[in-house]
Amino acid sequence: GKWHMGVNCKSRRDHCHHPLNHGFDYFYGMPFTLLNECQGTDDPELAKSLQDTYWFYTQMIILAVFTLLIGKLANLFSVKWKIIICLAICGLLYFISWFSSYGLTKYWNCILMRNHDITEQPMNLEKTTSNMLKEAVSFIERNKHRPFLLFVSLLHVHTPLITTEKFQGRSRHGLYGDNVEEMDWMVGRLLDAIDKEGLKNATFIYFASDHGGSLEAHRGNAQFGGWNGIYKGGKGMGGWEGGIRVPGIVRWPGVLPAGTVIHELTSLMDIFPTVVHLAGGAVPQDRVIDGRPLLPLLQGTVQRSGHEFMFHYCGAFLHAVRWHQKDSGTTWKAHYATPVFQPEASGGCFGRGICPCFGDGVTHHDPPLLFDLSKDPSEANPLSADTEPLFDTVTRRMGEAVEEHRKTLTPVPQQLSPYNSIWKPWLQPCCGTFPFCWCDEEKKVD
């Protein structure tokens, strides 16, 4: 399915970010993410967030080149031609990145790969659902006689809401509902494949979303990004419940009791230690592992989540902390930064299209905004020292937890720096002769 981590680092074929370089033995899917451009809609998604940035850097670099060029020719100052040429090349790359975001994204970034080989460029969205499902079922059939890990990251439910014709109009909730119904059908087919191969009682299945609904995703009056119920905020917001609180569904007949509802908070980071435990391995001991094994909680041998504190980030910035207080059972949430909603009371960043994580797009809170999620899951009523006797004690303890947490972090280079965000033609996956990247190997397979 959707890998979303990219492919290359230094050359077109080094595949440093590829799944096969990160522990997987087989891959079929999108190495990037799913964008509106992949469907060729009139509402570009990548362009919306990057075009202004690309154009700003293009103008700044061109201005710098002209300034240096005039200064050198007029003998106002000394500068090497090499520097001017390098700057001019950078400006050209940013210009191409800006220009290509208006139409070439579909042909260069909307691709399907099988292992290291590109099978479709651009991908045919009408066949993607059946292709993904066929690959996943085939994987189960090939590996039914040995332990396997199958990670399926569906392109549903995600804009542009690719939905095959037989599911269009099925739901009372528009295209989004149709997309959910098709996803439900796909999951059912995968479970049927598990059951057909006699693996039902031997397979741990975990189903979850990676974030809440995207409030800003809409076309006209149609909401394309889901609905977060009573919870505030949405996708891309590192602190508000609507962006991070999602249900998880687990199935393992004969091992886990059926019909059990667990209200303890867990994390998607718990999947890693859980899978390692099931495989009979041990998690690395040379670093802090944030996840906790899920089996004790799922089997009922413990009643409380292994997470006393959870740290909620927006990008590289800590926005909020959750404290599940052991002695009282209360769950506190402290917000150190929150996105500036546009319009103010809308609950989303409709003016920007996506909420930023830093800068003038966020409000910093000192003291933090404090909520008692046990009584106020909607985060509607922030507490203060006047309304909550434990305010100072709770915020101080959470501040201490933040400091302890930060000591466990190892700084890494910023992956979304301007240089890393610029399009680099020498890293572009291409199944032909660049820039003519068109192919359809799926037809040959069929």
Coordinates of C-alpha atoms in Angstrom, one line a residue:
G1 CA 0.0 0.0 0.0
K2 CA 1.0 3.6 0.7
W3 CA 4.7 3.7 2.0
H4 CA 4.9 7.6 2.0
M5 CA 8.6 7.5 3.0
G6 CA 10.1 8.1 -0.5
V7 CA 12.8 6.1 -2.3
N8 CA 16.2 7.6 -2.9
C9 CA 18.9 9.6 -1.0
K10 CA 21.9 10.3 -3.3
S11 CA 21.3 8.5 -6.6
R12 CA 18.3 7.3 -8.5
R13 CA 18.9 3.7 -7.6
D14 CA 20.2 3.7 -4.1
H15 CA 16.7 3.0 -2.7
C16 CA 17.8 4.1 0.8
H17 CA 14.2 5.0 1.9
H18 CA 12.6 1.9 0.2
P19 CA 10.8 -0.7 2.4
L20 CA 13.3 -3.4 1.3
N21 CA 16.0 -1.2 3.0
H22 CA 14.0 -1.1 6.2
G23 CA 13.3 -4.7 7.1
F24 CA 10.6 -5.8 4.6
D25 CA 11.2 -8.7 2.2
Y26 CA 8.5 -7.7 -0.3
F27 CA 6.8 -4.5 -1.3
Y28 CA 4.0 -3.5 -3.6
G29 CA 2.5 0.0 -3.5
M30 CA 3.1 3.7 -3.6
P31 CA 6.5 4.9 -2.4
F32 CA 5.0 8.4 -2.0
T33 CA 1.6 9.6 -0.8
L34 CA -1.7 9.8 -2.6
L35 CA -2.5 13.3 -3.9
N36 CA -5.4 15.0 -5.7
E37 CA -3.0 15.4 -8.6
C38 CA -3.0 11.6 -9.0
Q39 CA -6.6 11.8 -10.1
G40 CA -6.0 14.9 -12.2
T41 CA -8.6 16.9 -10.3
D42 CA -8.9 20.7 -10.5
D43 CA -8.0 21.0 -6.8
P44 CA -4.3 20.4 -6.6
E45 CA -3.1 19.3 -3.1
L46 CA 0.7 19.3 -3.3
A47 CA 0.7 22.5 -5.2
K48 CA -1.5 24.1 -2.6
S49 CA 1.1 23.6 0.1
L50 CA 4.3 23.9 -1.8
Q51 CA 3.9 26.3 -4.7
D52 CA 4.2 29.4 -2.6
T53 CA 7.4 28.0 -0.9
Y54 CA 8.9 27.1 -4.2
W55 CA 8.2 30.4 -5.7
F56 CA 9.5 32.4 -2.7
Y57 CA 12.8 30.6 -2.8
T58 CA 13.0 31.0 -6.6
Q59 CA 12.6 34.7 -6.3
M60 CA 15.1 35.1 -3.4
I61 CA 17.8 33.1 -5.3
I62 CA 17.2 34.9 -8.6
L63 CA 17.6 38.2 -6.7
A64 CA 20.8 37.0 -5.1
V65 CA 22.2 35.8 -8.5
F66 CA 21.5 39.2 -10.1
T67 CA 22.9 41.1 -7.2
L68 CA 26.2 39.1 -7.3
L69 CA 26.3 39.2 -11.1
I70 CA 25.9 43.0 -11.2
G71 CA 28.4 43.4 -8.3
K72 CA 31.0 41.3 -10.1
L73 CA 30.6 42.9 -13.6
A74 CA 30.7 46.4 -12.0
N75 CA 33.7 45.4 -9.9
L76 CA 31.9 46.4 -6.7
F77 CA 33.0 43.2 -5.0
S78 CA 34.8 40.0 -5.7
V79 CA 32.9 36.8 -6.0
K80 CA 33.8 33.5 -7.8
W81 CA 31.8 32.5 -10.9
K82 CA 31.4 29.1 -9.3
I83 CA 29.2 30.5 -6.5
I84 CA 27.1 32.4 -9.0
I85 CA 26.6 29.4 -11.2
C86 CA 25.7 27.1 -8.2
L87 CA 23.2 29.6 -7.0
A88 CA 21.7 29.9 -10.5
I89 CA 21.3 26.1 -10.7
C90 CA 19.6 26.1 -7.3
G91 CA 17.2 28.8 -8.5
L92 CA 16.5 26.8 -11.6
L93 CA 15.7 23.7 -9.6
Y94 CA 13.3 25.6 -7.4
F95 CA 11.7 27.2 -10.5
I96 CA 11.3 23.7 -12.0
S97 CA 9.8 22.4 -8.7
W98 CA 7.3 25.3 -8.8
F99 CA 6.5 24.8 -12.4
S100 CA 6.2 21.0 -12.3
S101 CA 3.8 21.2 -9.3
Y102 CA 1.2 22.6 -11.8
G103 CA 0.9 19.4 -13.8
L104 CA 3.9 17.0 -13.8
T105 CA 3.3 15.7 -10.3
K106 CA 0.9 13.0 -11.6
Y107 CA 3.5 11.6 -14.0
W108 CA 6.5 11.7 -11.7
N109 CA 5.1 11.0 -8.2
C110 CA 1.9 9.0 -8.6
I111 CA 3.6 5.6 -9.2
L112 CA 3.3 2.0 -8.2
M113 CA 6.3 -0.2 -7.5
R114 CA 6.8 -3.9 -7.0
N115 CA 10.0 -4.3 -4.9
H116 CA 12.5 -2.0 -6.7
D117 CA 10.7 -2.0 -10.1
I118 CA 8.1 0.6 -11.2
T119 CA 5.0 -1.1 -12.5
E120 CA 2.9 1.9 -13.3
Q121 CA 3.8 5.5 -14.0
P122 CA 1.5 7.2 -13.6
M123 CA -0.7 4.8 -11.7
N124 CA -4.1 3.8 -13.0
L125 CA -6.4 4.7 -10.2
E126 CA -9.3 2.6 -11.7
K127 CA -7.2 -0.6 -11.1
T128 CA -5.4 0.3 -7.9
T129 CA -8.0 -1.1 -5.5
S130 CA -8.1 -4.5 -7.3
N131 CA -4.3 -4.5 -7.7
M132 CA -3.6 -3.8 -4.0
L133 CA -6.2 -6.5 -2.9
K134 CA -4.8 -9.1 -5.3
E135 CA -1.3 -8.5 -4.1
A136 CA -2.2 -8.8 -0.4
V137 CA -4.3 -12.0 -0.9
S138 CA -1.5 -13.5 -3.0
F139 CA 1.0 -12.7 -0.2
I140 CA -1.2 -14.5 2.3
E141 CA -1.4 -17.6 0.0
R142 CA 2.3 -17.7 -0.6
N143 CA 3.2 -17.4 3.1
K144 CA 0.5 -19.5 4.7
H145 CA 2.9 -22.3 5.8
R146 CA 5.2 -20.0 7.8
P147 CA 5.0 -17.0 10.1
F148 CA 4.5 -13.7 8.2
L149 CA 4.0 -10.0 8.8
L150 CA 1.6 -8.4 6.3
F151 CA 1.4 -4.6 6.6
V152 CA -1.4 -3.2 4.4
S153 CA -1.6 0.6 4.3
L154 CA -4.7 1.3 2.3
L155 CA -5.1 4.2 -0.1
H156 CA -8.6 4.4 1.4
V157 CA -9.8 6.6 3.2
H158 CA -7.8 9.5 1.8
T159 CA -8.3 12.3 -0.7
P160 CA -9.0 12.2 -3.6
L161 CA -11.2 9.3 -2.3
I162 CA -10.6 6.8 -5.1
T163 CA -13.7 4.7 -5.3
T164 CA -14.6 2.1 -7.9
E165 CA -17.8 2.4 -9.8
K166 CA -19.6 -0.4 -8.0
F167 CA -19.3 1.4 -4.7
Q168 CA -20.2 4.9 -5.9
G169 CA -23.5 6.0 -4.5
R170 CA -23.7 3.1 -2.0
S171 CA -23.5 5.3 1.1
R172 CA -25.8 8.0 2.5
H173 CA -22.7 10.0 3.3
G174 CA -21.5 10.9 -0.1
L175 CA -18.2 10.0 -1.7
Y176 CA -16.5 9.7 1.7
G177 CA -19.0 7.2 2.9
D178 CA -18.7 5.3 -0.4
N179 CA -14.9 5.1 0.1
V180 CA -15.4 3.8 3.7
E181 CA -17.7 1.1 2.4
E182 CA -15.2 0.0 -0.2
M183 CA -12.5 0.0 2.4
D184 CA -14.7 -2.2 4.7
W185 CA -15.2 -4.6 1.7
M186 CA -11.5 -4.8 1.1
V187 CA -10.8 -5.6 4.8
G188 CA -13.5 -8.2 4.6
R189 CA -11.8 -9.8 1.6
L190 CA -8.5 -9.9 3.5
L191 CA -10.1 -11.6 6.5
D192 CA -11.8 -14.1 4.2
A193 CA -8.4 -15.0 2.7
I194 CA -7.0 -15.5 6.3
D195 CA -10.0 -17.7 7.1
K196 CA -9.9 -19.6 3.8
E197 CA -6.3 -20.6 4.5
G198 CA -7.1 -21.9 8.0
L199 CA -5.1 -19.1 9.7
K200 CA -8.0 -17.5 11.6
N201 CA -6.9 -18.7 15.1
A202 CA -3.2 -18.2 14.4
T203 CA -3.3 -14.7 13.1
F204 CA -3.1 -11.5 15.2
I205 CA -4.9 -8.7 13.2
Y206 CA -4.8 -5.1 14.1
F207 CA -6.9 -2.4 12.3
A208 CA -6.5 1.3 13.0
S209 CA -6.2 4.7 11.4
D210 CA -3.0 6.8 11.6
H211 CA -4.9 10.0 12.4
G212 CA -8.3 11.6 12.8
G213 CA -10.3 13.1 10.0
S214 CA -8.9 15.9 7.9
L215 CA -11.3 18.9 8.5
E216 CA -9.8 21.1 5.8
A217 CA -10.3 18.5 3.0
H218 CA -13.4 19.5 1.1
R219 CA -14.6 20.2 -2.4
G220 CA -17.3 22.9 -2.5
N221 CA -19.7 22.0 0.4
A222 CA -18.8 18.3 0.4
Q223 CA -16.6 17.2 3.4
F224 CA -13.9 14.9 2.1
G225 CA -11.9 14.3 5.2
G226 CA -14.1 12.5 7.6
W227 CA -15.7 13.6 10.9
N228 CA -14.2 13.6 14.4
G229 CA -17.4 13.5 16.5
I230 CA -17.1 15.3 19.8
Y231 CA -13.4 15.7 19.5
K232 CA -11.7 19.0 18.8
G233 CA -9.4 19.5 15.8
G234 CA -8.3 17.1 13.2
K235 CA -5.5 15.7 11.0
G236 CA -2.2 17.5 11.2
M237 CA -2.9 18.9 14.6
G238 CA -0.4 17.5 17.1
G239 CA -2.3 18.1 20.2
W240 CA -6.1 18.2 19.8
E241 CA -8.0 14.9 20.3
G242 CA -9.7 15.1 16.9
G243 CA -6.3 14.7 15.2
I244 CA -4.9 11.8 17.3
R245 CA -7.6 9.8 19.0
V246 CA -8.7 7.0 16.8
P247 CA -10.3 3.5 17.5
G248 CA -8.3 0.3 17.1
I249 CA -9.9 -3.1 16.3
V250 CA -8.1 -6.3 17.2
R251 CA -9.0 -9.9 16.2
W252 CA -7.3 -13.1 17.4
P253 CA -9.9 -15.9 18.0
G254 CA -9.0 -18.4 20.7
V255 CA -6.5 -16.0 22.2
L256 CA -8.3 -12.7 22.8
P257 CA -11.8 -12.6 24.3
A258 CA -14.4 -11.5 21.8
G259 CA -16.6 -8.4 22.3
T260 CA -14.3 -6.7 24.8
V261 CA -14.1 -2.9 24.8
I262 CA -10.9 -1.4 26.3
H263 CA -11.0 2.3 27.1
E264 CA -7.3 2.5 28.0
L265 CA -5.2 4.7 25.7
T266 CA -2.6 3.0 23.6
S267 CA -0.4 4.2 20.7
L268 CA 0.4 3.0 17.2
M269 CA 4.0 2.9 18.4
D270 CA 2.8 -0.1 20.5
I271 CA 2.6 -2.2 17.3
F272 CA 6.4 -2.6 17.1
P273 CA 7.0 -4.1 20.5
T274 CA 3.9 -6.2 20.2
V275 CA 4.9 -7.7 16.9
V276 CA 8.5 -8.3 18.2
H277 CA 7.1 -10.1 21.2
L278 CA 4.8 -12.3 19.1
A279 CA 7.7 -13.2 16.9
G280 CA 9.8 -14.3 19.9
G281 CA 12.3 -11.5 19.6
A282 CA 13.5 -8.7 21.9
V283 CA 13.3 -4.9 21.3
P284 CA 16.6 -3.0 21.0
Q285 CA 18.1 -2.1 24.3
D286 CA 20.4 0.7 23.1
R287 CA 17.6 3.3 22.9
V288 CA 14.3 4.2 24.5
I289 CA 11.4 2.5 22.9
D290 CA 8.2 4.5 23.3
G291 CA 5.8 1.7 22.5
R292 CA 4.5 -0.9 25.0
P293 CA 3.4 -4.5 24.3
L294 CA -0.4 -4.7 23.8
L295 CA -0.9 -8.4 24.7
P296 CA -1.2 -8.0 28.5
L297 CA -3.8 -5.3 28.1
L298 CA -5.7 -7.2 25.4
Q299 CA -5.7 -10.5 27.3
G300 CA -6.8 -8.8 30.5
T301 CA -3.7 -9.7 32.6
V302 CA -3.3 -6.0 33.3
Q303 CA -6.0 -3.4 33.5
R304 CA -4.0 -0.2 32.9
S305 CA -2.1 1.0 29.8
G306 CA 1.6 0.9 30.1
H307 CA 1.6 4.6 29.1
E308 CA 1.5 7.0 32.0
F309 CA 2.6 9.9 29.8
M310 CA 2.1 10.4 26.1
F311 CA 3.9 13.1 24.2
H312 CA 2.0 14.6 21.2
Y313 CA 4.1 16.2 18.4
C314 CA 3.3 18.3 15.4
G315 CA 6.2 17.6 13.2
A316 CA 9.3 18.1 15.3
F317 CA 7.6 20.3 17.8
L318 CA 6.0 19.1 21.1
H319 CA 2.5 20.5 21.3
A320 CA 0.8 18.6 24.1
V321 CA 1.3 16.0 26.8
R322 CA -1.2 13.5 28.3
W323 CA -0.9 12.2 31.8
H324 CA -2.9 9.1 32.8
Q325 CA -2.7 9.5 36.6
K326 CA -2.3 6.1 38.2
D327 CA -3.6 6.8 41.6
S328 CA -6.8 8.7 40.6
G329 CA -7.5 7.4 37.1
T330 CA -7.8 10.9 35.8
T331 CA -6.4 11.7 32.4
W332 CA -5.0 15.2 32.1
K333 CA -3.9 17.0 28.9
A334 CA -1.6 20.0 28.8
H335 CA -1.3 22.0 25.5
Y336 CA 2.0 24.0 25.2
A337 CA 1.1 25.1 21.6
T338 CA -2.1 25.0 19.6
P339 CA -2.8 25.9 15.9
V340 CA -4.4 29.2 15.1
F341 CA -7.8 28.3 13.6
Q342 CA -8.9 30.1 10.5
P343 CA -11.7 31.3 10.9
E344 CA -11.2 31.6 14.6
A345 CA -14.0 29.4 15.9
S346 CA -14.0 26.9 12.9
G347 CA -11.9 24.2 14.6
G348 CA -9.6 24.0 11.5
C349 CA -7.1 25.9 9.4
F350 CA -9.3 26.5 6.4
G351 CA -7.4 29.6 5.4
R352 CA -4.1 27.7 5.1
G353 CA -5.4 24.4 4.0
I354 CA -3.4 22.7 6.7
C355 CA -2.4 23.8 10.2
P356 CA 1.3 24.7 10.7
C357 CA 3.4 23.3 13.6
F358 CA 5.4 26.5 14.4
G359 CA 5.7 30.2 13.7
D360 CA 2.9 32.6 13.5
G361 CA 0.5 29.7 12.8
V362 CA 0.5 28.5 16.4
T363 CA -0.2 30.1 19.8
H364 CA 2.2 29.2 22.7
H365 CA 0.7 28.8 26.1
D366 CA 2.5 29.5 29.4
P367 CA 1.1 28.2 31.6
P368 CA -0.2 25.5 29.4
L369 CA -3.8 24.9 28.5
L370 CA -5.0 22.2 30.9
F371 CA -7.9 19.9 30.4
D372 CA -9.4 17.0 32.4
L373 CA -10.1 14.6 29.6
S374 CA -11.9 12.3 32.0
K375 CA -14.7 14.9 32.3
D376 CA -14.1 17.0 29.3
P377 CA -13.1 14.8 26.3
S378 CA -14.1 17.6 23.9
E379 CA -11.4 19.9 25.4
A380 CA -14.0 22.7 25.6
N381 CA -13.2 24.0 29.1
P382 CA -9.6 24.8 29.9
L383 CA -8.8 24.7 33.6
S384 CA -6.9 27.3 35.6
A385 CA -5.5 27.7 39.1
D386 CA -8.8 29.4 40.1
T387 CA -11.0 26.5 38.8
E388 CA -8.8 23.5 39.5
P389 CA -7.0 23.2 42.9
L390 CA -4.5 20.7 41.4
F391 CA -3.6 23.0 38.5
D392 CA -0.1 23.9 39.7
T393 CA 0.7 20.4 40.9
V394 CA -0.4 18.7 37.7
T395 CA 1.3 21.2 35.3
R396 CA 4.5 21.0 37.3
R397 CA 4.5 17.2 37.2
M398 CA 3.8 17.2 33.5
G399 CA 6.6 19.7 32.9
E400 CA 9.0 17.4 34.8
A401 CA 7.8 14.5 32.5
V402 CA 8.6 16.6 29.4
E403 CA 12.1 17.3 30.7
E404 CA 12.7 13.6 31.4
H405 CA 11.3 12.7 27.9
R406 CA 13.6 15.3 26.2
K407 CA 16.7 13.7 27.7
T408 CA 15.8 10.5 25.8
L409 CA 15.8 12.2 22.4
T410 CA 18.6 12.2 19.9
P411 CA 18.6 15.2 17.5
V412 CA 18.5 14.3 13.8
P413 CA 18.8 16.4 10.7
Q414 CA 15.6 18.2 9.7
Q415 CA 14.0 16.1 7.0
L416 CA 11.7 18.8 5.8
S417 CA 14.4 21.5 5.4
P418 CA 14.2 23.7 2.3
Y419 CA 17.0 21.7 0.6
N420 CA 15.3 18.4 1.4
S421 CA 11.9 19.7 0.1
I422 CA 13.3 20.8 -3.2
W423 CA 12.6 18.5 -6.2
K424 CA 15.8 16.7 -7.3
P425 CA 15.6 15.3 -10.8
W426 CA 18.6 13.0 -10.3
L427 CA 16.6 11.2 -7.5
Q428 CA 13.3 10.9 -9.5
P429 CA 12.1 7.3 -9.9
C430 CA 11.5 6.8 -13.6
C431 CA 10.7 3.7 -15.6
G432 CA 11.7 5.3 -18.8
T433 CA 14.3 7.9 -19.9
F434 CA 13.8 10.9 -17.7
P435 CA 11.8 13.1 -18.1
F436 CA 9.7 10.7 -20.2
C437 CA 8.5 8.4 -17.4
W438 CA 5.6 6.4 -18.6
C439 CA 5.0 2.6 -18.3
D440 CA 2.3 0.0 -17.4
E441 CA 3.9 -3.3 -16.5
E442 CA 0.6 -4.4 -14.9
K443 CA -0.9 -5.2 -18.3
K444 CA 2.0 -7.6 -19.0
V445 CA 1.4 -9.3 -15.6
D446 CA -2.3 -9.7 -16.4

